[in-house]
Amino acid sequence: MKKLISSATVQKALQFIREQELLKNGDSVVVGFSGGPDSTFLLQLLLIIQNIFNLKIYAAHLNHKLRGKEADEDEKFVREFCKKHKIECLFDTKDIQKIAQEKKQSIEETARNERYRLFNEAAQQFKANRIATGHTLNDNAETMIFNFIRGSGVSGLRGIPVKRDNIIRPLLGLTKEEILDFLKKEKIPFRVDSTNFEDDYTRNFIRNKIIPLLMELNPSLFDTLSITADLLRLLEKYIEVEEAKFDKIFVAKKAEKLLRIKIEENVDYKNYLMMDLIRKKINSVFNVQIGYEKTKEIVNLVKQEKGTTIQINEKILALRESNSILVLVEPEFEEVNFSVTYDSKLQKYYGSYFEFKISSASVKEAKLSDNPYVEFFDADKVKHKLILRNWKPGDKFVPLGMKYSKKVSDILTDAKIPSIFRKQILVLCDGPEIIWLVGVRLSEKYKVTNETKKVIKARINYDFEI
Amino acid sequence: MKKLISSATVQKALQFIREQELLKNGDSVVVGFSGGPDSTFLLQLLLIIQNIFNLKIYAAHLNHKLRGKEADEDEKFVREFCKKHKIECLFDTKDIQKIAQEKKQSIEETARNERYRLFNEAAQQFKANRIATGHTLNDNAETMIFNFIRGSGVSGLRGIPVKRDNIIRPLLGLTKEEILDFLKKEKIPFRVDSTNFEDDYTRNFIRNKIIPLLMELNPSLFDTLSITADLLRLLEKYIEVEEAKFDKIFVAKKAEKLLRIKIEENVDYKNYLMMDLIRKKINSVFNVQIGYEKTKEIVNLVKQEKGTTIQINEKILALRESNSILVLVEPEFEEVNFSVTYDSKLQKYYGSYFEFKISSASVKEAKLSDNPYVEFFDADKVKHKLILRNWKPGDKFVPLGMKYSKKVSDILTDAKIPSIFRKQILVLCDGPEIIWLVGVRLSEKYKVTNETKKVIKARINYDFEI
């Protein structure tokens, strides 16, 4: 075994492992072992370099119960290999076809999920800190081509991750051909890839039809794509760090389904980060995947006027505010119609959006408010019951400082209230007459004057600034 | 003409022009007009939207003298089209085949160069600030696939630039099919692409063999690739700004063929920028293109010991110094052997690498030097002619502060002088005896003591710190 360490293939794999820092001294590794050439080579490789890193080596094998007898023979091969090399292996059997039907997933997806579940179980049981899989340069090229065709951006073009959490892929620097050559030359037996369930239509099409054509133009395609993947991995790492710095412009309130994006000056050149982060944040806050076009529309709100809204989907809106872009779930219409008693202190309505409070106040205090959500009015002018209700078409009153009555709808338009918020604006009424278009305008009739003796203070608290 | 503005194809193109900010009010545009469908559509498009941007429209046409009669008919078509629409057009004829042979370039490259030369000439003549070419989404997809296969990193994957200097590509948002549909529907005549010399083997192979296969997996391939290109353009723009900030760690001395890269702490995550900039700088300073592997080796010098060198090519080396990486042309061996006269003031030898100067000095001054390239020694100990020469194997002397003689080669090893610099180190001799291993160590015998009466000061000036 030791003499194999000088083989060019082993050396190439070792260099890759060192460059990518996949193993460190004393690591415990579970190998996902199907019995096929890649995972057989991976196990052999780890045995050959075991002493360099003082590795503890384990394996895990899932019998997928597909292709009947063949799968059982794979398992038998794995059992024998492990016995011979004294490797502890966790075995499991799952009826993938049945699970796939139950979960309404593809066979490939189900098989993959069940495999990684078993690998993690094995890692726990053996107290291993690494799971190694046998993905090769070929698998990487296929994935990259697939992602290039379907368009999955930078993160797709960097191919299969070399390292993610506790999973490592030590063979991503070798081609399948190099692996088969080594196995043949060293007369190491393996099972023909019968348990490879990744051979779905698309992957086979890429492997057998597309790659041979691409290789006519570039015979070193695998190496070329591997370099591209390396570069994009470096780029992604850089972008991640920069995004973490840029993250401060995002205020994500998951519980309230609200996302605020502060608009900074002169960061146009950061639009890539902006788009990437918006996509991620919207996914995290609203659990919605948005595409390139929508993301671009949201970014372009920066250049739009205050109050401009765009529809992200049937329920979610983005709104340009003065210094930020607000993404939120469009508020549903909720009927409000209740009698406000003079001594009511704290009342909460309309989902979680606001609370309405009314109390008495001094005449002096009445002159000081510049908060549009606080209003003072003359208590003696109130002749009927105080009613808080939704405004409705046809509502009108004489706004403060004016002589003639005006329609509520026109007042709202003039005040540039974004249409999505109009329907949730309320009116406080003295029976049939409007005292206050809440948050927007008081009635001239109810204003506090020098003759006012008793003042009512009304206040609406929003959970967030509109 | 005006009613065509509402056509979906024109609107799509217009949206692209606005989004990418390709035209502004009052622009003067030269259209590269072959007579083929793309450039015919482009001219038509500009005529249709002429009033929106108050455009001045011109054209330029190169008769490539390839395919004889057909090329002349193309020219005739262009002349008639321009006459009909009152467009000034600059015409030129070049024997591309002949020029290609003379310049030892491909037909495609020659044709492209000559075309853009003519376009620029036309822009100058017509005082136009833009040159518009008819590249489409199909051209973009072909370029991206070509670059993906040959591996040209991020800048290759963003495809054909939408805007570069004064060149704009307003059709990069449309497919060739959309363009042909429009031309047919509106009964606008065009010449069959006879002057398209980009149909070399590779491009044809991509267009006719590879793209149809990729489209089996993704029928919206062109749009998908266009989105990828957009994203990567944004990313590239961002990277450019960030690289300009990071640029300060590079000191490029083009005249001296020298590049110094200062090593900063904790910038590992910036390795993508590092690699990209190293590649660009080495190309600019040394006019050498380096690949991924070499670039990576250079970056990895950060983790190596001081004095580690790597060979970039036969002539260029990278050297790890204490706080930087130095990239330089390996100094060639030059013989030095000359008599230094006591009153010599300024002498220059060894290419441009240093000057050697000798003068008299006071005993007091002799004790103050801590510059290794300045040395003081006892003038009365000198018995023969002062000689400055290359050191040679076998040279030895008693170094300052020691009792026994030591080989020059061992002293150089102990002083950790990188091997590439060793051969250019000189010795100052008193006839057969070494006074000073220049820049490294004085001889014990010649040192200035309390008895010294006359002092010689020797100094070597390097153009750059080693």
PDB file of C-alpha atoms in Angstrom, chain A residues 3-230:
ATOM      1  CA  LYS A   3       4.490   2.269  -2.331  1.00  0.00           C
ATOM      2  CA  LEU A   4       1.335   3.462  -4.097  1.00  0.00           C
ATOM      3  CA  ILE A   5       1.844   6.874  -2.548  1.00  0.00           C
ATOM      4  CA  SER A   6       4.326   7.763  -5.261  1.00  0.00           C
ATOM      5  CA  SER A   7       1.787   7.112  -8.039  1.00  0.00           C
ATOM      6  CA  ALA A   8       1.092  10.246 -10.082  1.00  0.00           C
ATOM      7  CA  THR A   9      -2.661   9.911  -9.542  1.00  0.00           C
ATOM      8  CA  VAL A  10      -2.306   9.659  -5.763  1.00  0.00           C
ATOM      9  CA  GLN A  11       0.104  12.585  -5.731  1.00  0.00           C
ATOM     10  CA  LYS A  12      -2.277  14.690  -7.792  1.00  0.00           C
ATOM     11  CA  ALA A  13      -5.133  13.896  -5.390  1.00  0.00           C
ATOM     12  CA  LEU A  14      -2.889  14.629  -2.404  1.00  0.00           C
ATOM     13  CA  GLN A  15      -1.878  17.992  -3.818  1.00  0.00           C
ATOM     14  CA  PHE A  16      -5.543  18.860  -4.322  1.00  0.00           C
ATOM     15  CA  ILE A  17      -6.370  17.828  -0.749  1.00  0.00           C
ATOM     16  CA  ARG A  18      -3.549  20.023   0.577  1.00  0.00           C
ATOM     17  CA  GLU A  19      -4.329  23.019  -1.604  1.00  0.00           C
ATOM     18  CA  GLN A  20      -7.980  22.953  -0.694  1.00  0.00           C
ATOM     19  CA  GLU A  21      -7.188  22.124   2.949  1.00  0.00           C
ATOM     20  CA  LEU A  22      -9.622  19.198   2.968  1.00  0.00           C
ATOM     21  CA  LEU A  23      -7.902  17.087   5.623  1.00  0.00           C
ATOM     22  CA  LYS A  24      -5.985  17.886   8.749  1.00  0.00           C
ATOM     23  CA  ASN A  25      -4.051  15.745  11.157  1.00  0.00           C
ATOM     24  CA  GLY A  26      -6.243  13.353  13.153  1.00  0.00           C
ATOM     25  CA  ASP A  27      -9.398  13.710  11.045  1.00  0.00           C
ATOM     26  CA  SER A  28     -12.072  10.985  11.202  1.00  0.00           C
ATOM     27  CA  VAL A  29     -13.650  10.460   7.802  1.00  0.00           C
ATOM     28  CA  VAL A  30     -16.798   8.608   6.736  1.00  0.00           C
ATOM     29  CA  VAL A  31     -16.616   7.636   3.069  1.00  0.00           C
ATOM     30  CA  GLY A  32     -19.882   7.347   1.171  1.00  0.00           C
ATOM     31  CA  PHE A  33     -19.097   3.958  -0.372  1.00  0.00           C
ATOM     32  CA  SER A  34     -21.284   2.670  -3.214  1.00  0.00           C
ATOM     33  CA  GLY A  35     -18.771   0.139  -4.497  1.00  0.00           C
ATOM     34  CA  GLY A  36     -18.446   1.987  -7.806  1.00  0.00           C
ATOM     35  CA  PRO A  37     -15.051   3.062  -9.159  1.00  0.00           C
ATOM     36  CA  ASP A  38     -15.064   6.593  -7.690  1.00  0.00           C
ATOM     37  CA  SER A  39     -15.872   5.686  -4.112  1.00  0.00           C
ATOM     38  CA  THR A  40     -13.675   2.566  -4.257  1.00  0.00           C
ATOM     39  CA  PHE A  41     -10.788   4.745  -5.400  1.00  0.00           C
ATOM     40  CA  LEU A  42     -11.590   7.300  -2.690  1.00  0.00           C
ATOM     41  CA  LEU A  43     -11.422   4.651   0.026  1.00  0.00           C
ATOM     42  CA  GLN A  44      -8.173   3.290  -1.413  1.00  0.00           C
ATOM     43  CA  LEU A  45      -6.744   6.796  -1.602  1.00  0.00           C
ATOM     44  CA  LEU A  46      -7.563   7.506   2.038  1.00  0.00           C
ATOM     45  CA  LEU A  47      -5.990   4.172   3.060  1.00  0.00           C
ATOM     46  CA  ILE A  48      -2.844   5.064   1.102  1.00  0.00           C
ATOM     47  CA  ILE A  49      -2.507   8.516   2.676  1.00  0.00           C
ATOM     48  CA  GLN A  50      -3.881   7.423   6.059  1.00  0.00           C
ATOM     49  CA  ASN A  51      -0.558   7.838   7.872  1.00  0.00           C
ATOM     50  CA  ILE A  52       0.174  11.289   6.478  1.00  0.00           C
ATOM     51  CA  PHE A  53      -2.867  12.733   8.236  1.00  0.00           C
ATOM     52  CA  ASN A  54      -3.331  10.062  10.938  1.00  0.00           C
ATOM     53  CA  LEU A  55      -6.794   9.422   9.618  1.00  0.00           C
ATOM     54  CA  LYS A  56      -9.539   7.300  11.106  1.00  0.00           C
ATOM     55  CA  ILE A  57     -11.477   5.861   8.166  1.00  0.00           C
ATOM     56  CA  TYR A  58     -15.096   4.667   8.190  1.00  0.00           C
ATOM     57  CA  ALA A  59     -17.666   3.948   5.511  1.00  0.00           C
ATOM     58  CA  ALA A  60     -21.408   4.052   4.953  1.00  0.00           C
ATOM     59  CA  HIS A  61     -23.364   2.149   2.320  1.00  0.00           C
ATOM     60  CA  LEU A  62     -26.977   2.498   1.309  1.00  0.00           C
ATOM     61  CA  ASN A  63     -28.686  -0.384  -0.487  1.00  0.00           C
ATOM     62  CA  HIS A  64     -31.228   1.473  -2.613  1.00  0.00           C
ATOM     63  CA  LYS A  65     -33.229  -1.692  -3.388  1.00  0.00           C
ATOM     64  CA  LEU A  66     -33.260  -0.600  -7.013  1.00  0.00           C
ATOM     65  CA  ARG A  67     -32.232  -3.065  -9.755  1.00  0.00           C
ATOM     66  CA  GLY A  68     -32.756  -5.910  -7.265  1.00  0.00           C
ATOM     67  CA  LYS A  69     -29.951  -8.464  -7.305  1.00  0.00           C
ATOM     68  CA  GLU A  70     -27.314  -6.025  -8.539  1.00  0.00           C
ATOM     69  CA  ALA A  71     -27.831  -3.766  -5.522  1.00  0.00           C
ATOM     70  CA  ASP A  72     -27.444  -6.741  -3.206  1.00  0.00           C
ATOM     71  CA  GLU A  73     -24.216  -7.703  -4.945  1.00  0.00           C
ATOM     72  CA  ASP A  74     -22.944  -4.134  -4.537  1.00  0.00           C
ATOM     73  CA  GLU A  75     -23.630  -4.440  -0.829  1.00  0.00           C
ATOM     74  CA  LYS A  76     -21.817  -7.773  -0.698  1.00  0.00           C
ATOM     75  CA  PHE A  77     -18.801  -6.230  -2.489  1.00  0.00           C
ATOM     76  CA  VAL A  78     -18.744  -3.346   0.009  1.00  0.00           C
ATOM     77  CA  ARG A  79     -18.980  -5.747   2.970  1.00  0.00           C
ATOM     78  CA  GLU A  80     -16.050  -7.769   1.693  1.00  0.00           C
ATOM     79  CA  PHE A  81     -13.910  -4.748   0.903  1.00  0.00           C
ATOM     80  CA  CYS A  82     -14.498  -3.293   4.366  1.00  0.00           C
ATOM     81  CA  LYS A  83     -13.824  -6.617   6.075  1.00  0.00           C
ATOM     82  CA  LYS A  84     -10.565  -7.024   4.169  1.00  0.00           C
ATOM     83  CA  HIS A  85      -9.349  -3.525   5.055  1.00  0.00           C
ATOM     84  CA  LYS A  86     -10.819  -3.609   8.572  1.00  0.00           C
ATOM     85  CA  ILE A  87     -13.058  -0.603   7.966  1.00  0.00           C
ATOM     86  CA  GLU A  88     -16.170  -0.170  10.086  1.00  0.00           C
ATOM     87  CA  CYS A  89     -19.120   0.487   7.799  1.00  0.00           C
ATOM     88  CA  LEU A  90     -22.704   1.513   8.533  1.00  0.00           C
ATOM     89  CA  PHE A  91     -25.184  -0.306   6.273  1.00  0.00           C
ATOM     90  CA  ASP A  92     -28.766   0.577   5.586  1.00  0.00           C
ATOM     91  CA  THR A  93     -31.456  -0.477   3.104  1.00  0.00           C
ATOM     92  CA  LYS A  94     -34.214   1.788   1.820  1.00  0.00           C
ATOM     93  CA  ASP A  95     -36.908   1.178  -0.733  1.00  0.00           C
ATOM     94  CA  ILE A  96     -36.119   4.362  -2.670  1.00  0.00           C
ATOM     95  CA  GLN A  97     -38.845   3.831  -5.249  1.00  0.00           C
ATOM     96  CA  LYS A  98     -41.489   3.594  -2.544  1.00  0.00           C
ATOM     97  CA  ILE A  99     -40.202   6.629  -0.629  1.00  0.00           C
ATOM     98  CA  ALA A 100     -40.008   8.639  -3.872  1.00  0.00           C
ATOM     99  CA  GLN A 101     -43.643   7.838  -4.609  1.00  0.00           C
ATOM    100  CA  GLU A 102     -44.728   8.720  -1.085  1.00  0.00           C
ATOM    101  CA  LYS A 103     -42.807  12.008  -1.027  1.00  0.00           C
ATOM    102  CA  LYS A 104     -43.583  12.812  -4.669  1.00  0.00           C
ATOM    103  CA  GLN A 105     -39.900  13.362  -5.366  1.00  0.00           C
ATOM    104  CA  SER A 106     -37.739  12.074  -8.184  1.00  0.00           C
ATOM    105  CA  ILE A 107     -35.829   8.825  -7.661  1.00  0.00           C
ATOM    106  CA  GLU A 108     -32.542  10.768  -7.938  1.00  0.00           C
ATOM    107  CA  GLU A 109     -33.501  13.328  -5.326  1.00  0.00           C
ATOM    108  CA  THR A 110     -34.839  10.700  -2.923  1.00  0.00           C
ATOM    109  CA  ALA A 111     -31.735   8.527  -3.313  1.00  0.00           C
ATOM    110  CA  ARG A 112     -29.472  11.518  -2.685  1.00  0.00           C
ATOM    111  CA  ASN A 113     -31.398  12.649   0.391  1.00  0.00           C
ATOM    112  CA  GLU A 114     -31.402   9.155   1.874  1.00  0.00           C
ATOM    113  CA  ARG A 115     -27.684   8.699   1.175  1.00  0.00           C
ATOM    114  CA  TYR A 116     -26.669  11.955   2.878  1.00  0.00           C
ATOM    115  CA  ARG A 117     -28.991  11.167   5.785  1.00  0.00           C
ATOM    116  CA  LEU A 118     -27.171   7.854   6.250  1.00  0.00           C
ATOM    117  CA  PHE A 119     -23.734   9.484   5.886  1.00  0.00           C
ATOM    118  CA  ASN A 120     -24.606  11.953   8.636  1.00  0.00           C
ATOM    119  CA  GLU A 121     -25.899   9.127  10.813  1.00  0.00           C
ATOM    120  CA  ALA A 122     -22.617   7.292  10.301  1.00  0.00           C
ATOM    121  CA  ALA A 123     -20.604  10.428  11.109  1.00  0.00           C
ATOM    122  CA  GLN A 124     -22.513  10.754  14.360  1.00  0.00           C
ATOM    123  CA  GLN A 125     -22.199   7.067  15.250  1.00  0.00           C
ATOM    124  CA  PHE A 126     -18.446   6.912  14.474  1.00  0.00           C
ATOM    125  CA  LYS A 127     -17.808  10.397  15.887  1.00  0.00           C
ATOM    126  CA  ALA A 128     -16.325  11.377  12.527  1.00  0.00           C
ATOM    127  CA  ASN A 129     -15.783  15.043  11.685  1.00  0.00           C
ATOM    128  CA  ARG A 130     -15.776  14.593   7.900  1.00  0.00           C
ATOM    129  CA  ILE A 131     -17.911  12.964   5.239  1.00  0.00           C
ATOM    130  CA  ALA A 132     -16.076  12.315   1.969  1.00  0.00           C
ATOM    131  CA  THR A 133     -17.847  11.716  -1.336  1.00  0.00           C
ATOM    132  CA  GLY A 134     -16.354  10.497  -4.590  1.00  0.00           C
ATOM    133  CA  HIS A 135     -17.351  13.338  -6.952  1.00  0.00           C
ATOM    134  CA  THR A 136     -14.826  13.790  -9.748  1.00  0.00           C
ATOM    135  CA  LEU A 137     -13.781  16.450 -12.206  1.00  0.00           C
ATOM    136  CA  ASN A 138     -16.264  14.881 -14.634  1.00  0.00           C
ATOM    137  CA  ASP A 139     -19.134  15.296 -12.186  1.00  0.00           C
ATOM    138  CA  ASN A 140     -18.021  18.873 -11.639  1.00  0.00           C
ATOM    139  CA  ALA A 141     -17.921  19.612 -15.382  1.00  0.00           C
ATOM    140  CA  GLU A 142     -21.391  18.100 -15.838  1.00  0.00           C
ATOM    141  CA  THR A 143     -22.785  20.196 -12.999  1.00  0.00           C
ATOM    142  CA  MET A 144     -21.170  23.370 -14.323  1.00  0.00           C
ATOM    143  CA  ILE A 145     -22.477  22.802 -17.828  1.00  0.00           C
ATOM    144  CA  PHE A 146     -25.930  22.062 -16.437  1.00  0.00           C
ATOM    145  CA  ASN A 147     -25.854  25.275 -14.391  1.00  0.00           C
ATOM    146  CA  PHE A 148     -24.482  27.286 -17.299  1.00  0.00           C
ATOM    147  CA  ILE A 149     -27.365  26.141 -19.489  1.00  0.00           C
ATOM    148  CA  ARG A 150     -30.086  26.742 -16.934  1.00  0.00           C
ATOM    149  CA  GLY A 151     -28.455  29.978 -15.714  1.00  0.00           C
ATOM    150  CA  SER A 152     -27.729  29.837 -12.038  1.00  0.00           C
ATOM    151  CA  GLY A 153     -25.312  32.738 -11.735  1.00  0.00           C
ATOM    152  CA  VAL A 154     -21.917  32.774 -10.130  1.00  0.00           C
ATOM    153  CA  SER A 155     -22.716  30.199  -7.459  1.00  0.00           C
ATOM    154  CA  GLY A 156     -23.781  27.702 -10.120  1.00  0.00           C
ATOM    155  CA  LEU A 157     -20.751  28.275 -12.290  1.00  0.00           C
ATOM    156  CA  ARG A 158     -18.382  27.395  -9.472  1.00  0.00           C
ATOM    157  CA  GLY A 159     -19.647  23.831  -9.711  1.00  0.00           C
ATOM    158  CA  ILE A 160     -19.770  21.241  -6.934  1.00  0.00           C
ATOM    159  CA  PRO A 161     -18.488  22.635  -3.620  1.00  0.00           C
ATOM    160  CA  VAL A 162     -15.103  21.154  -2.664  1.00  0.00           C
ATOM    161  CA  LYS A 163     -15.963  21.643   1.001  1.00  0.00           C
ATOM    162  CA  ARG A 164     -19.298  22.439   2.578  1.00  0.00           C
ATOM    163  CA  ASP A 165     -19.966  22.030   6.286  1.00  0.00           C
ATOM    164  CA  ASN A 166     -18.514  18.616   7.115  1.00  0.00           C
ATOM    165  CA  ILE A 167     -18.631  17.276   3.544  1.00  0.00           C
ATOM    166  CA  ILE A 168     -15.403  17.092   1.532  1.00  0.00           C
ATOM    167  CA  ARG A 169     -14.820  16.046  -2.090  1.00  0.00           C
ATOM    168  CA  PRO A 170     -11.174  14.986  -2.383  1.00  0.00           C
ATOM    169  CA  LEU A 171     -11.538  13.693  -5.961  1.00  0.00           C
ATOM    170  CA  LEU A 172     -12.711  16.939  -7.544  1.00  0.00           C
ATOM    171  CA  GLY A 173      -9.205  17.379  -8.946  1.00  0.00           C
ATOM    172  CA  LEU A 174      -9.177  14.042 -10.829  1.00  0.00           C
ATOM    173  CA  THR A 175     -10.928  12.860 -13.965  1.00  0.00           C
ATOM    174  CA  LYS A 176     -12.893   9.628 -14.063  1.00  0.00           C
ATOM    175  CA  GLU A 177     -10.390   8.385 -16.650  1.00  0.00           C
ATOM    176  CA  GLU A 178      -7.449   8.891 -14.270  1.00  0.00           C
ATOM    177  CA  ILE A 179      -9.347   6.982 -11.589  1.00  0.00           C
ATOM    178  CA  LEU A 180     -10.230   4.055 -13.870  1.00  0.00           C
ATOM    179  CA  ASP A 181      -6.642   3.885 -15.144  1.00  0.00           C
ATOM    180  CA  PHE A 182      -5.351   3.687 -11.593  1.00  0.00           C
ATOM    181  CA  LEU A 183      -7.827   0.985 -10.554  1.00  0.00           C
ATOM    182  CA  LYS A 184      -7.014  -1.084 -13.620  1.00  0.00           C
ATOM    183  CA  LYS A 185      -3.273  -0.679 -13.280  1.00  0.00           C
ATOM    184  CA  GLU A 186      -3.330  -1.623  -9.600  1.00  0.00           C
ATOM    185  CA  LYS A 187      -5.853  -4.417 -10.243  1.00  0.00           C
ATOM    186  CA  ILE A 188      -8.233  -3.020  -7.628  1.00  0.00           C
ATOM    187  CA  PRO A 189     -11.725  -4.495  -8.141  1.00  0.00           C
ATOM    188  CA  PHE A 190     -14.827  -2.295  -8.159  1.00  0.00           C
ATOM    189  CA  ARG A 191     -18.489  -2.606  -9.069  1.00  0.00           C
ATOM    190  CA  VAL A 192     -19.754  -1.097 -12.308  1.00  0.00           C
ATOM    191  CA  ASP A 193     -21.620   2.072 -11.309  1.00  0.00           C
ATOM    192  CA  SER A 194     -24.915   0.280 -10.776  1.00  0.00           C
ATOM    193  CA  THR A 195     -25.849   2.443  -7.801  1.00  0.00           C
ATOM    194  CA  ASN A 196     -25.288   5.708  -9.584  1.00  0.00           C
ATOM    195  CA  PHE A 197     -28.750   7.189  -9.637  1.00  0.00           C
ATOM    196  CA  GLU A 198     -27.594  10.521 -10.917  1.00  0.00           C
ATOM    197  CA  ASP A 199     -27.907   9.180 -14.426  1.00  0.00           C
ATOM    198  CA  ASP A 200     -31.159  10.935 -15.073  1.00  0.00           C
ATOM    199  CA  TYR A 201     -32.028  12.111 -18.559  1.00  0.00           C
ATOM    200  CA  THR A 202     -30.442  15.556 -18.340  1.00  0.00           C
ATOM    201  CA  ARG A 203     -27.186  14.404 -16.825  1.00  0.00           C
ATOM    202  CA  ASN A 204     -26.849  11.581 -19.338  1.00  0.00           C
ATOM    203  CA  PHE A 205     -27.597  13.981 -22.160  1.00  0.00           C
ATOM    204  CA  ILE A 206     -24.875  16.341 -20.958  1.00  0.00           C
ATOM    205  CA  ARG A 207     -22.408  13.487 -20.387  1.00  0.00           C
ATOM    206  CA  ASN A 208     -22.966  11.594 -23.609  1.00  0.00           C
ATOM    207  CA  LYS A 209     -24.057  14.220 -26.122  1.00  0.00           C
ATOM    208  CA  ILE A 210     -22.891  17.654 -25.039  1.00  0.00           C
ATOM    209  CA  ILE A 211     -19.509  17.013 -23.416  1.00  0.00           C
ATOM    210  CA  PRO A 212     -18.054  15.050 -26.371  1.00  0.00           C
ATOM    211  CA  LEU A 213     -18.981  17.965 -28.675  1.00  0.00           C
ATOM    212  CA  LEU A 214     -17.481  20.562 -26.350  1.00  0.00           C
ATOM    213  CA  MET A 215     -14.332  18.458 -26.136  1.00  0.00           C
ATOM    214  CA  GLU A 216     -13.941  18.645 -29.879  1.00  0.00           C
ATOM    215  CA  LEU A 217     -13.337  22.369 -29.376  1.00  0.00           C
ATOM    216  CA  ASN A 218     -11.326  21.970 -26.186  1.00  0.00           C
ATOM    217  CA  PRO A 219      -9.864  18.557 -25.337  1.00  0.00           C
ATOM    218  CA  SER A 220      -8.796  19.889 -21.883  1.00  0.00           C
ATOM    219  CA  LEU A 221     -12.376  20.895 -21.110  1.00  0.00           C
ATOM    220  CA  PHE A 222     -12.400  19.299 -17.644  1.00  0.00           C
ATOM    221  CA  ASP A 223      -9.260  21.097 -16.548  1.00  0.00           C
ATOM    222  CA  THR A 224     -10.458  24.359 -18.037  1.00  0.00           C
ATOM    223  CA  LEU A 225     -13.776  24.132 -16.218  1.00  0.00           C
ATOM    224  CA  SER A 226     -11.963  23.178 -13.043  1.00  0.00           C
ATOM    225  CA  ILE A 227      -9.941  26.418 -13.258  1.00  0.00           C
ATOM    226  CA  THR A 228     -13.112  28.412 -13.879  1.00  0.00           C
ATOM    227  CA  ALA A 229     -14.672  26.717 -10.840  1.00  0.00           C
ATOM    228  CA  ASP A 230     -11.605  27.565  -8.720  1.00  0.00           C
TER     229      ASP A 230
END
